[in-house]
XYZ file of C-alpha atoms in Angstrom:
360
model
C 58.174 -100.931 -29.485
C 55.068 -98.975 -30.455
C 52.333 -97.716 -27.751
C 49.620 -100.127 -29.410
C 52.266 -102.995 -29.312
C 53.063 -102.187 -25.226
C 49.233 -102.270 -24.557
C 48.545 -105.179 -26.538
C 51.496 -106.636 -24.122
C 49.852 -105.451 -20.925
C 46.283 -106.486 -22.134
C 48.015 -110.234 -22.602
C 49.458 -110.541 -19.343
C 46.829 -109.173 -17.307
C 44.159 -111.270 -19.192
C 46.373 -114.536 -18.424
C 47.197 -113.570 -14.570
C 43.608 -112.740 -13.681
C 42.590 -116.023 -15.639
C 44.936 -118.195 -13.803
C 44.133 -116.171 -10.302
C 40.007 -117.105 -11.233
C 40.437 -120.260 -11.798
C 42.616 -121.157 -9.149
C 40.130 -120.142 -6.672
C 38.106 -122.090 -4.923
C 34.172 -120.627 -4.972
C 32.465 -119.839 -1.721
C 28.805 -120.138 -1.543
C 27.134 -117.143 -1.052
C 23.281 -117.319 0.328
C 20.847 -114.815 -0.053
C 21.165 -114.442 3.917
C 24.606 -113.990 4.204
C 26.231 -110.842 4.969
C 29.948 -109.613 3.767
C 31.582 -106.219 4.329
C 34.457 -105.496 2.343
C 37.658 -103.306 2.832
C 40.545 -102.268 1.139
C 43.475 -100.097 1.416
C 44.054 -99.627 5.062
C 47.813 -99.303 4.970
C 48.771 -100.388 8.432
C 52.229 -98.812 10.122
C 54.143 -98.532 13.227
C 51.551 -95.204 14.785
C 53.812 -92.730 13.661
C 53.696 -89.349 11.246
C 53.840 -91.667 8.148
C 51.457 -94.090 8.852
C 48.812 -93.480 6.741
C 45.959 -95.909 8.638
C 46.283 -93.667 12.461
C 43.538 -90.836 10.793
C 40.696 -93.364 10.709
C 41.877 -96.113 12.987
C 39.459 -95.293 15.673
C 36.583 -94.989 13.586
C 38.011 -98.313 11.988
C 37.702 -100.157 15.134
C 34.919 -99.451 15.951
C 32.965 -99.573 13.313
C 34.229 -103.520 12.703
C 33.532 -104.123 16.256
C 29.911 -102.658 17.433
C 28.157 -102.276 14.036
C 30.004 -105.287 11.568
C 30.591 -108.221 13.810
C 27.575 -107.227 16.151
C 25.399 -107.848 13.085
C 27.273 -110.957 11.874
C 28.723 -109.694 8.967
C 32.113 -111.941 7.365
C 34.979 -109.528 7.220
C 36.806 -109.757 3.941
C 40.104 -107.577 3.689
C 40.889 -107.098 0.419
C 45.153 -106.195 0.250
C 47.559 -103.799 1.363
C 46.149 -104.380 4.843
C 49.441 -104.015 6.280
C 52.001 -101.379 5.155
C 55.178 -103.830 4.885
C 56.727 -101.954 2.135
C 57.600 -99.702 4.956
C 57.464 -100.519 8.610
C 58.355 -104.272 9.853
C 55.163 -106.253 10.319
C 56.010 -107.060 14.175
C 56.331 -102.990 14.822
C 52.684 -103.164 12.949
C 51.045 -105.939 15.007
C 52.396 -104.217 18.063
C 51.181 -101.086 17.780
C 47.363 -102.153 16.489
C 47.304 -105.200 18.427
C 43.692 -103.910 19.296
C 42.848 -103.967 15.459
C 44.245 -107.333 15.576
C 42.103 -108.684 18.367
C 39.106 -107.850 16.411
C 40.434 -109.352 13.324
C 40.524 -112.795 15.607
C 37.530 -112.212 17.033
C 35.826 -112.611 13.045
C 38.028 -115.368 12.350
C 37.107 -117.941 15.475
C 33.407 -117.225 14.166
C 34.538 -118.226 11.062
C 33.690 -115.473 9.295
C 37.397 -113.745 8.318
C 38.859 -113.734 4.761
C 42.320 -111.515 4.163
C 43.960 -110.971 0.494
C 46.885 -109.184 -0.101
C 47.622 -106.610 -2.546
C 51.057 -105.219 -3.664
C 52.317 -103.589 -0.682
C 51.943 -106.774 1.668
C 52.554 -109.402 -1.094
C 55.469 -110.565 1.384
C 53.032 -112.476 3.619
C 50.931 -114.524 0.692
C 49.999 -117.960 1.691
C 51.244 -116.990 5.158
C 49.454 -118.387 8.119
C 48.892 -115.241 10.818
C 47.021 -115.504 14.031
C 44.905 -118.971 12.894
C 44.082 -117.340 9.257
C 45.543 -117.827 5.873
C 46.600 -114.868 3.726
C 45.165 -115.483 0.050
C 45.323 -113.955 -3.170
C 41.246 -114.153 -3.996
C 38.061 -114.941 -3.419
C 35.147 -116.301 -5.002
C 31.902 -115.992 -4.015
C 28.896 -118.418 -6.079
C 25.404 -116.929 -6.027
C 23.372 -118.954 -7.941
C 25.338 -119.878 -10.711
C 26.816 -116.474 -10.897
C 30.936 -115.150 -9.715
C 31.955 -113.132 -7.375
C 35.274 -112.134 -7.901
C 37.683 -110.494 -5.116
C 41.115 -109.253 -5.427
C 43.520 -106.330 -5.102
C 44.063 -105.445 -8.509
C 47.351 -105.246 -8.965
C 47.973 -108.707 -10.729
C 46.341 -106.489 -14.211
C 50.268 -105.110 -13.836
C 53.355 -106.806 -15.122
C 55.459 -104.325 -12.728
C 53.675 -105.138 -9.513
C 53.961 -108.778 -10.226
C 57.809 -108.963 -11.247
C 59.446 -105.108 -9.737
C 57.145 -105.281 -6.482
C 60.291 -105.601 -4.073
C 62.150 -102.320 -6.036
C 59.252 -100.496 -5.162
C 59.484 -101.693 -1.733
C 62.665 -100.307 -1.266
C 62.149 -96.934 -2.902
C 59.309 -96.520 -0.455
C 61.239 -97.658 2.641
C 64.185 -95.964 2.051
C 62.911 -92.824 0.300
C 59.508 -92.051 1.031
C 59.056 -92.947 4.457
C 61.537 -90.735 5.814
C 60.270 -87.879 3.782
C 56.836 -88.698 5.046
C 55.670 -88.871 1.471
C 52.079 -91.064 1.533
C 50.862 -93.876 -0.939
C 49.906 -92.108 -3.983
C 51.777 -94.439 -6.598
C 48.455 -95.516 -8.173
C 45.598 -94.056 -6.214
C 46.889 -90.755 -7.066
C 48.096 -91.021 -11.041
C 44.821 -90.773 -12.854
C 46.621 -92.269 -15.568
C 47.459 -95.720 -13.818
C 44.313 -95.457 -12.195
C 42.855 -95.516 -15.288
C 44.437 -98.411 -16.775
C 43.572 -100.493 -13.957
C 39.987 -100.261 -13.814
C 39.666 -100.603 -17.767
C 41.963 -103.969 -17.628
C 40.255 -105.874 -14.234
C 36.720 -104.245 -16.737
C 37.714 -105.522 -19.993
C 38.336 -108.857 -18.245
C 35.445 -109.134 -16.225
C 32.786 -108.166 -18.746
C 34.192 -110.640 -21.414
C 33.877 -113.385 -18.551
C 30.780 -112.454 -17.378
C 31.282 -112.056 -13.899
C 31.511 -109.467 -10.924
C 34.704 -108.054 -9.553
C 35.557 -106.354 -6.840
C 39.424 -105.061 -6.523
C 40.651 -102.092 -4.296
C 44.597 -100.868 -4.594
C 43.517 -97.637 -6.807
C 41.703 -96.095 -3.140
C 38.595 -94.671 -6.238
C 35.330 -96.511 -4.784
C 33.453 -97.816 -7.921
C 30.018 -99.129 -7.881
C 28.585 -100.763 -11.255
C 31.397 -99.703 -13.288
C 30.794 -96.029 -12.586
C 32.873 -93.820 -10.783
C 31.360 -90.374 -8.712
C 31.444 -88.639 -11.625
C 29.640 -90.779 -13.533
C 27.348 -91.299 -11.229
C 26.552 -88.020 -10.501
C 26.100 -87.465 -14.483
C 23.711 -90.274 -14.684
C 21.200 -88.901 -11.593
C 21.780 -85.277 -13.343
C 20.227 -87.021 -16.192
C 17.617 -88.994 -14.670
C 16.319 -85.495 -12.151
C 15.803 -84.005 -15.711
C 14.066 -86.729 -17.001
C 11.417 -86.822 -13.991
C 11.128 -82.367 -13.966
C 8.476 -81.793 -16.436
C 5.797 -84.163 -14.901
C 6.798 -83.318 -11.423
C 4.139 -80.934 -9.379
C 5.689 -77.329 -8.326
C 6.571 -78.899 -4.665
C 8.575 -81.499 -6.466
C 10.303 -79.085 -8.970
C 11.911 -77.132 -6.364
C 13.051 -80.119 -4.458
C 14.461 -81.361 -8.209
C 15.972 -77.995 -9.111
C 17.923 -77.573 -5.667
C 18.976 -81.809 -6.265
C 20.064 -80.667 -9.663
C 22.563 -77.564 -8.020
C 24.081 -79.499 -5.402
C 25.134 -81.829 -7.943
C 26.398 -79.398 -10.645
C 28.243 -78.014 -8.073
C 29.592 -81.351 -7.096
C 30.251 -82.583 -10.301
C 31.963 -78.523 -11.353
C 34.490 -79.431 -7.849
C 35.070 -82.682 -9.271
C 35.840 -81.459 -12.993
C 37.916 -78.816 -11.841
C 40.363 -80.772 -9.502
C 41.039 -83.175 -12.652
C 41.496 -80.594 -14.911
C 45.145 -82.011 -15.371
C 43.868 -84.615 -16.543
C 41.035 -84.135 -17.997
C 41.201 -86.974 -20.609
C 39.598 -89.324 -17.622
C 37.215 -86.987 -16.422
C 34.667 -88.808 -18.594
C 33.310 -92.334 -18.915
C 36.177 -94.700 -17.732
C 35.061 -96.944 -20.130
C 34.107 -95.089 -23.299
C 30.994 -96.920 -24.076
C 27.690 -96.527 -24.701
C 26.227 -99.779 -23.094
C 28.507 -99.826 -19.602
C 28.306 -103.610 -18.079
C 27.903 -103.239 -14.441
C 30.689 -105.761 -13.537
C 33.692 -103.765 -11.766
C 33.108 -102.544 -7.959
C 35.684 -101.287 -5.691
C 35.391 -100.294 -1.840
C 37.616 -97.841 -1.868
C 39.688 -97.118 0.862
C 40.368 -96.643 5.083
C 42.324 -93.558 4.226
C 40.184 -90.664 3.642
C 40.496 -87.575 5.253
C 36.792 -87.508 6.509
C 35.940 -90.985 6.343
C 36.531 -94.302 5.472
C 34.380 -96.373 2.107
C 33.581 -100.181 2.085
C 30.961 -102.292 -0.024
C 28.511 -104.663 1.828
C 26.928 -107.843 0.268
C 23.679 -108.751 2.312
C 20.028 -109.609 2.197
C 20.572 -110.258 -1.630
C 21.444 -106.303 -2.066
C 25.118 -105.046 -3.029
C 25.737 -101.369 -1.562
C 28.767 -99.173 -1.486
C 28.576 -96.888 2.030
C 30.450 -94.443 3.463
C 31.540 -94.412 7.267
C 32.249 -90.513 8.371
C 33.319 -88.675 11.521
C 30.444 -85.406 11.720
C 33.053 -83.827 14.067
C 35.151 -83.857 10.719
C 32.361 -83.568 7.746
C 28.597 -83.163 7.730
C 27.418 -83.269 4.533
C 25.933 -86.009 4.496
C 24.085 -85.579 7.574
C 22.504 -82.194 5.368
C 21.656 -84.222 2.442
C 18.282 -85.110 2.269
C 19.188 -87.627 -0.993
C 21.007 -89.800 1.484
C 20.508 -91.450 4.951
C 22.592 -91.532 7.292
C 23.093 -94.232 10.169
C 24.502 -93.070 13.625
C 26.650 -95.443 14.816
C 25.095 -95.829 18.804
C 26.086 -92.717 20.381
C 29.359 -91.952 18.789
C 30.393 -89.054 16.317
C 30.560 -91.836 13.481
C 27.546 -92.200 10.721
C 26.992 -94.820 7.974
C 25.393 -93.639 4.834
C 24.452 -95.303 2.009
C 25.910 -93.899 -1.408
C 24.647 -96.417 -3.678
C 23.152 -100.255 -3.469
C 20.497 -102.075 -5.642
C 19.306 -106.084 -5.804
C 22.500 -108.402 -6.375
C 20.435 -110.718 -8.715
C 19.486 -107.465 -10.804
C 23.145 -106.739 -11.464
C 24.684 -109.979 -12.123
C 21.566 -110.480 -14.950
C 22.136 -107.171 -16.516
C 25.964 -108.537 -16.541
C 24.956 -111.749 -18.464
C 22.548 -110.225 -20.910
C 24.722 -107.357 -21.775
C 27.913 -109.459 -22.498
């Protein structure tokens, strides 16, 4: 079989399983009051050296507890919440039953949603604690989608081979201590995700948000697209810009060379997807993600409210202060803690679902 024939084949069954997933779900109405926060990717274990979740769990906690439930927020958890692939769910519950407890306290307010994703597929349809475990969600905004999953139903392997890779991680990489870097680390896979949960969601004119590659996305563009485009619009606004502006502009402009040189240079492997995911000229703003609760300074979510979509960045300054020295982006403290909130990207909801319709 020929590479064009085998992507062909992948194209088909990811277009049919995310078709049946959409419309088997059930849409949500989404006001322009409402407020949703959105995780992925936290990877739950037992507490111990390979349990990927214990670097952020603090910061985790408390971040759902005095800034996203104090504020009203619905809590949507969106797969591979728990690591089941490698540590027994009850050895999980037991040792974040604090987690847990904050998990209930969203769902009695009725405000709780939890997907699963590939490495907790086990529990689908489950009931846990008073809550269902579902596949997606859909979210209507006036006559517009909203579409939530993992992102692994675009593959034919995590659909029918999940439980082999269950057992290669239990067996194999958990005692080695080796971390989840199947997709979220192969640029390649990553890669082919994104462009299949894009191709679908631009020819069906809707927004979707997945998680499972741990790369936050915001309107189709990853960092390094992003940073490309506000390279390009800082050179666009120089030449009318008074000499107090300029040097502001010029010292914007070197931070994010530099950023975007860091960026380059880690891929360099790879450097095939180093550019434009999508290879277009005209990019449809219709594929988010939120990233992950792994990072090693900080944790990435998106948050639907007040009519605005924004993708922010939770970090521990005891552990990273850049942000905090960036004057391009504000940053929240969190009370009186060592955690911050800061804002990497956001615009109007109705402005991106519009630009999604007229550009399909």
């Amino acid at each position: 079989m020929t590479a064009a024939q085998i992507a062909r084949q992948q194209q088909t069954f990811s277009n049919d399983s995310l078709s049946r997933l959409y419309h088997s779900t059930v849409p949500v109405p989404l006001g322009v009051e409402d407020r949703y926060v959105i995780f992925a990717d936290l990877h739950m274990g037992d507490g111990g050296k390979a349990d990927d979740f214990l670097i952020n769990a603090g910061m985790f906690a408390q971040v759902l507890q005095e800034h996203y439930l104090a504020a009203g927020y619905s809590l949507i958890l969106n797969g591979d919440v728990e690591e089941l692939q490698r540590f027994p769910l009850a050895a999980i519950r037991t040792q974040w039953s604090g987690i847990y407890r904050i998990f209930n306290r969203f769902n009695r307010a009725g405000r709780f949603f939890k997907l699963v994703g590939n490495h907790d597929m086990s529990i689908v349809n489950a009931r846990l604690g008073g809550y269902r475990v579902g596949q997606a969600l859909r979210l209507s905004y006036n006559g517009d989608n909203i579409f939530i999953f993992h992102g692994h139903q675009v593959s034919r392997w995590f659909m029918q081979h999940n439980r082999f890779v269950g057992l290669t991680l239990k067996y194999i990489a958990t005692p080695l201590r080796i971390k989840n870097y199947e997709v979220s680390h192969n640029s390649r896979k990553r890669f082919n995700t994104e462009r299949l949960v894009y191709d679908f969601s631009s020819r069906e004119r809707l927004l979707s948000i997945i998680g499972h590659t741990h790369r936050p996305l915001f309107e189709s563009m990853s960092k390094v697209d992003s940073l490309k485009f506000e390279l390009e619009q800082l050179c666009r606004t120089y030449p009318q810009a008074g000499a107090d502006e300029r040097s502001r502009i010029e010292t914007q402009i070197a931070r994010y060379r530099g950023e975007l040189l860091d960026l380059q240079q880690k891929r360099a492997p790879n450097r095939d997807h180093t550019s434009s995911l999508y290879n277009e000229h005209l990019v449809v703003p219709c594929l988010f993600n939120s990233g992950c609760v792994l990072g090693k300074r900080g944790i990435t979510a998106l948050e639907i409210a007040n009519g605005r979509i924004r993708l922010v960045y939770w970090f521990d300054r005891e552990r990273s202060s850049k942000y905090l020295d960036d004057l391009s982006v504000t940053s929240q403290q969190l009370g009186t803690s060592d955690y911050y909130r800061a804002v990497m990207q956001q615009d109007r909801l109705d402005y991106v679902l519009s630009r999604i319709r007229l550009l399909t």
